[in-house]
């Protein structure tokens, strides 16, 4: 459970969506490439304890495999086409 990422694979003209279970308060997100380099970082406040949805613009990152890690320790992976 935890982190759902879709569409996966994602293309440049699509927004990547992250579904988080039990998101509450301020969450920090990091997007890494396969070499462990942080290519995107963001923070968002979630008021609800229910599922939260975050959208991420991936149009400016090159094709490849990426990982997303949240400050709650959830990790996901997606493929940019």
CSV table of N, CA and C in Angstrom, one decimal:
chain,number,residue,atom,x,y,z
A,1,UNK,N,0.8,-1.2,0.0
A,1,UNK,CA,0.0,0.0,0.0
A,1,UNK,C,0.9,1.2,0.0
A,2,UNK,N,0.3,2.3,0.3
A,2,UNK,CA,1.0,3.6,0.4
A,2,UNK,C,0.9,4.4,-0.8
A,3,UNK,N,1.9,4.3,-1.7
A,3,UNK,CA,2.0,5.3,-2.8
A,3,UNK,C,1.6,4.6,-4.1
A,4,UNK,N,0.6,5.2,-4.8
A,4,UNK,CA,0.3,4.8,-6.1
A,4,UNK,C,0.6,5.9,-7.1
A,5,UNK,N,1.2,5.5,-8.2
A,5,UNK,CA,1.7,6.5,-9.2
A,5,UNK,C,1.1,6.1,-10.6
A,6,UNK,N,0.4,7.0,-11.2
A,6,UNK,CA,-0.1,6.7,-12.5
A,6,UNK,C,-0.3,8.0,-13.3
A,7,UNK,N,-0.4,8.0,-14.6
A,7,UNK,CA,-0.2,6.8,-15.5
A,7,UNK,C,1.3,6.4,-15.4
A,8,UNK,N,1.5,5.1,-15.6
A,8,UNK,CA,2.9,4.6,-15.5
A,8,UNK,C,3.1,3.5,-16.5
A,9,UNK,N,3.8,3.7,-17.6
A,9,UNK,CA,4.7,4.9,-17.9
A,9,UNK,C,3.9,6.2,-18.2
A,10,UNK,N,4.6,7.3,-18.0
A,10,UNK,CA,4.0,8.6,-18.3
A,10,UNK,C,4.7,9.3,-19.4
A,11,UNK,N,4.0,10.0,-20.2
A,11,UNK,CA,4.6,10.8,-21.3
A,11,UNK,C,4.7,12.2,-21.0
A,12,UNK,N,5.4,13.0,-21.9
A,12,UNK,CA,5.6,14.4,-21.6
A,12,UNK,C,4.3,15.3,-21.5
A,13,UNK,N,3.3,14.9,-22.2
A,13,UNK,CA,2.1,15.7,-22.2
A,13,UNK,C,1.1,15.3,-21.1
A,14,UNK,N,1.5,14.4,-20.2
A,14,UNK,CA,0.6,14.0,-19.1
A,14,UNK,C,1.2,14.5,-17.8
A,15,UNK,N,0.2,14.6,-16.9
A,15,UNK,CA,0.6,14.9,-15.5
A,15,UNK,C,0.7,13.6,-14.7
A,16,UNK,N,1.8,13.4,-14.0
A,16,UNK,CA,2.0,12.2,-13.1
A,16,UNK,C,1.1,12.5,-11.9
A,17,UNK,N,0.3,11.5,-11.5
A,17,UNK,CA,-0.5,11.6,-10.3
A,17,UNK,C,0.0,10.7,-9.2
A,18,UNK,N,0.1,11.2,-8.0
A,18,UNK,CA,0.5,10.4,-6.9
A,18,UNK,C,-0.7,10.3,-5.9
A,19,UNK,N,-1.1,9.1,-5.6
A,19,UNK,CA,-2.1,8.9,-4.6
A,19,UNK,C,-1.4,8.4,-3.3
A,20,UNK,N,-1.7,9.1,-2.2
A,20,UNK,CA,-1.1,8.8,-1.0
A,20,UNK,C,-2.2,8.4,0.0
A,21,UNK,N,-2.0,7.3,0.7
A,21,UNK,CA,-2.9,7.0,1.8
A,21,UNK,C,-2.5,7.6,3.1
A,22,UNK,N,-3.4,8.1,3.8
A,22,UNK,CA,-3.2,8.7,5.2
A,22,UNK,C,-2.3,9.8,5.1
A,23,UNK,N,-2.4,10.7,4.2
A,23,UNK,CA,-1.6,11.9,4.1
A,23,UNK,C,-2.2,12.9,5.1
A,24,UNK,N,-1.4,13.5,5.9
A,24,UNK,CA,-1.8,14.5,6.9
A,24,UNK,C,-0.7,15.4,7.2
A,25,UNK,N,-1.0,16.7,7.2
A,25,UNK,CA,0.1,17.7,7.5
A,25,UNK,C,1.0,17.9,6.3
A,26,UNK,N,2.2,18.4,6.6
A,26,UNK,CA,3.1,18.8,5.5
A,26,UNK,C,3.9,17.5,5.1
A,27,UNK,N,3.9,17.3,3.8
A,27,UNK,CA,4.7,16.2,3.2
A,27,UNK,C,5.7,16.7,2.3
A,28,UNK,N,6.9,16.1,2.3
A,28,UNK,CA,8.0,16.5,1.5
A,28,UNK,C,8.2,15.3,0.5
A,29,UNK,N,8.4,15.7,-0.8
A,29,UNK,CA,8.6,14.7,-1.8
A,29,UNK,C,9.9,15.0,-2.5
A,30,UNK,N,10.6,13.9,-2.9
A,30,UNK,CA,11.8,14.0,-3.7
A,30,UNK,C,11.7,13.0,-4.9
A,31,UNK,N,12.1,13.5,-6.1
A,31,UNK,CA,12.2,12.7,-7.2
A,31,UNK,C,13.6,12.5,-7.6
A,32,UNK,N,14.0,11.2,-7.7
A,32,UNK,CA,15.4,10.8,-8.0
A,32,UNK,C,15.5,10.2,-9.3
A,33,UNK,N,16.7,10.3,-10.0
A,33,UNK,CA,16.9,9.5,-11.1
A,33,UNK,C,17.6,8.2,-10.7
A,34,UNK,N,18.0,7.3,-11.6
A,34,UNK,CA,18.6,6.0,-11.2
A,34,UNK,C,19.9,6.1,-10.6
A,35,UNK,N,20.5,7.3,-10.7
A,35,UNK,CA,21.9,7.5,-10.1
A,35,UNK,C,21.7,8.1,-8.7
A,36,UNK,N,20.5,8.3,-8.2
A,36,UNK,CA,20.3,8.9,-6.9
A,36,UNK,C,20.3,10.4,-6.9
A,37,UNK,N,20.4,11.0,-8.0
A,37,UNK,CA,20.4,12.5,-8.1
A,37,UNK,C,19.0,13.0,-7.9
A,38,UNK,N,18.8,14.0,-7.0
A,38,UNK,CA,17.5,14.6,-6.8
A,38,UNK,C,17.2,15.5,-8.0
A,39,UNK,N,16.1,15.3,-8.7
A,39,UNK,CA,15.8,16.1,-9.9
A,39,UNK,C,14.6,17.0,-9.6
A,40,UNK,N,13.9,16.7,-8.6
A,40,UNK,CA,12.7,17.6,-8.2
A,40,UNK,C,12.4,17.4,-6.7
A,41,UNK,N,12.1,18.5,-6.1
A,41,UNK,CA,11.7,18.4,-4.7
A,41,UNK,C,10.5,19.3,-4.5
A,42,UNK,N,9.6,18.9,-3.6
A,42,UNK,CA,8.5,19.8,-3.4
A,42,UNK,C,7.9,19.4,-2.0
A,43,UNK,N,7.1,20.4,-1.5
A,43,UNK,CA,6.4,20.2,-0.2
A,43,UNK,C,5.0,20.6,-0.4
A,44,UNK,N,4.1,19.9,0.2
A,44,UNK,CA,2.7,20.2,0.1
A,44,UNK,C,2.0,19.9,1.4
A,45,UNK,N,1.0,20.8,1.8
A,45,UNK,CA,0.2,20.6,3.0
A,45,UNK,C,-1.0,19.8,2.6
A,46,UNK,N,-1.3,18.8,3.4
A,46,UNK,CA,-2.5,18.0,3.2
A,46,UNK,C,-3.3,18.2,4.5
A,47,UNK,N,-4.6,18.6,4.4
A,47,UNK,CA,-5.4,18.8,5.6
A,47,UNK,C,-6.1,17.6,6.0
A,48,UNK,N,-6.4,16.7,5.0
A,48,UNK,CA,-7.2,15.6,5.3
A,48,UNK,C,-6.4,14.4,5.7
A,49,UNK,N,-7.0,13.5,6.5
A,49,UNK,CA,-6.3,12.2,6.8
A,49,UNK,C,-6.6,11.1,5.8
A,50,UNK,N,-7.5,11.5,4.9
A,50,UNK,CA,-7.9,10.6,3.8
A,50,UNK,C,-6.8,10.6,2.7
A,51,UNK,N,-7.1,9.9,1.7
A,51,UNK,CA,-6.2,9.8,0.5
A,51,UNK,C,-6.0,11.2,-0.1
A,52,UNK,N,-4.8,11.5,-0.4
A,52,UNK,CA,-4.4,12.7,-1.1
A,52,UNK,C,-3.9,12.5,-2.4
A,53,UNK,N,-4.2,13.4,-3.4
A,53,UNK,CA,-3.7,13.3,-4.7
A,53,UNK,C,-2.8,14.5,-5.1
A,54,UNK,N,-1.6,14.2,-5.6
A,54,UNK,CA,-0.7,15.2,-6.0
A,54,UNK,C,-0.4,15.0,-7.4
A,55,UNK,N,-0.3,16.1,-8.2
A,55,UNK,CA,0.1,16.0,-9.6
A,55,UNK,C,1.5,16.6,-9.8
A,56,UNK,N,2.2,16.0,-10.7
A,56,UNK,CA,3.6,16.4,-10.9
A,56,UNK,C,3.8,16.6,-12.4
A,57,UNK,N,4.3,17.7,-12.8
A,57,UNK,CA,4.6,18.0,-14.2
A,57,UNK,C,6.0,17.3,-14.6
A,58,UNK,N,6.0,16.4,-15.5
A,58,UNK,CA,7.2,15.7,-15.9
A,58,UNK,C,7.7,16.0,-17.3
A,59,UNK,N,7.1,17.1,-17.9
A,59,UNK,CA,7.4,17.4,-19.2
A,59,UNK,C,8.9,17.8,-19.5
A,60,UNK,N,9.5,18.3,-18.4
A,60,UNK,CA,10.9,18.8,-18.6
A,60,UNK,C,12.0,17.8,-18.2
A,61,UNK,N,11.6,16.6,-17.8
A,61,UNK,CA,12.6,15.6,-17.4
A,61,UNK,C,12.8,14.6,-18.6
A,62,UNK,N,14.1,14.2,-18.8
A,62,UNK,CA,14.3,13.2,-19.9
A,62,UNK,C,13.7,11.9,-19.6
A,63,UNK,N,13.6,11.1,-20.7
A,63,UNK,CA,13.0,9.7,-20.6
A,63,UNK,C,13.9,8.9,-19.7
A,64,UNK,N,13.3,8.0,-18.9
A,64,UNK,CA,14.1,7.1,-18.0
A,64,UNK,C,13.2,6.7,-16.9
A,65,UNK,N,13.9,6.0,-15.9
A,65,UNK,CA,13.3,5.4,-14.7
A,65,UNK,C,13.6,6.4,-13.6
A,66,UNK,N,12.5,6.7,-12.8
A,66,UNK,CA,12.7,7.6,-11.7
A,66,UNK,C,12.0,7.0,-10.4
A,67,UNK,N,12.4,7.5,-9.3
A,67,UNK,CA,11.9,7.1,-8.0
A,67,UNK,C,11.4,8.3,-7.3
A,68,UNK,N,10.3,8.1,-6.5
A,68,UNK,CA,9.7,9.2,-5.7
A,68,UNK,C,9.7,8.7,-4.3
A,69,UNK,N,10.2,9.5,-3.4
A,69,UNK,CA,10.3,9.2,-2.0
A,69,UNK,C,9.6,10.3,-1.2
A,70,UNK,N,8.7,9.9,-0.3
A,70,UNK,CA,8.0,10.9,0.6
A,70,UNK,C,8.6,11.0,1.9
A,71,UNK,N,8.4,12.0,2.7
A,71,UNK,CA,8.9,12.2,4.0
A,71,UNK,C,8.3,11.2,5.0
A,72,UNK,N,7.3,10.5,4.6
A,72,UNK,CA,6.7,9.4,5.4
A,72,UNK,C,7.4,8.1,5.1
A,73,UNK,N,8.3,8.1,4.2
A,73,UNK,CA,9.1,6.8,3.9
A,73,UNK,C,8.5,6.0,2.7
A,74,UNK,N,7.4,6.5,2.1
A,74,UNK,CA,6.8,5.8,1.0
A,74,UNK,C,7.7,6.0,-0.3
A,75,UNK,N,7.9,4.9,-1.0
A,75,UNK,CA,8.7,5.0,-2.2
A,75,UNK,C,8.0,4.5,-3.4
A,76,UNK,N,8.1,5.1,-4.5
A,76,UNK,CA,7.4,4.6,-5.7
A,76,UNK,C,8.4,4.8,-6.9
A,77,UNK,N,8.0,4.2,-8.0
A,77,UNK,CA,8.9,4.2,-9.2
A,77,UNK,C,8.0,4.5,-10.4
A,78,UNK,N,8.5,5.3,-11.3
A,78,UNK,CA,7.8,5.5,-12.6
A,78,UNK,C,8.7,5.5,-13.8
A,79,UNK,N,8.2,5.3,-14.9
A,79,UNK,CA,8.9,5.3,-16.2
A,79,UNK,C,8.5,6.5,-17.0
A,80,UNK,N,9.4,7.4,-17.4
A,80,UNK,CA,9.0,8.5,-18.2
A,80,UNK,C,9.4,8.1,-19.6
A,81,UNK,N,8.4,8.2,-20.6
A,81,UNK,CA,8.7,7.8,-21.9
A,81,UNK,C,9.1,9.0,-22.8
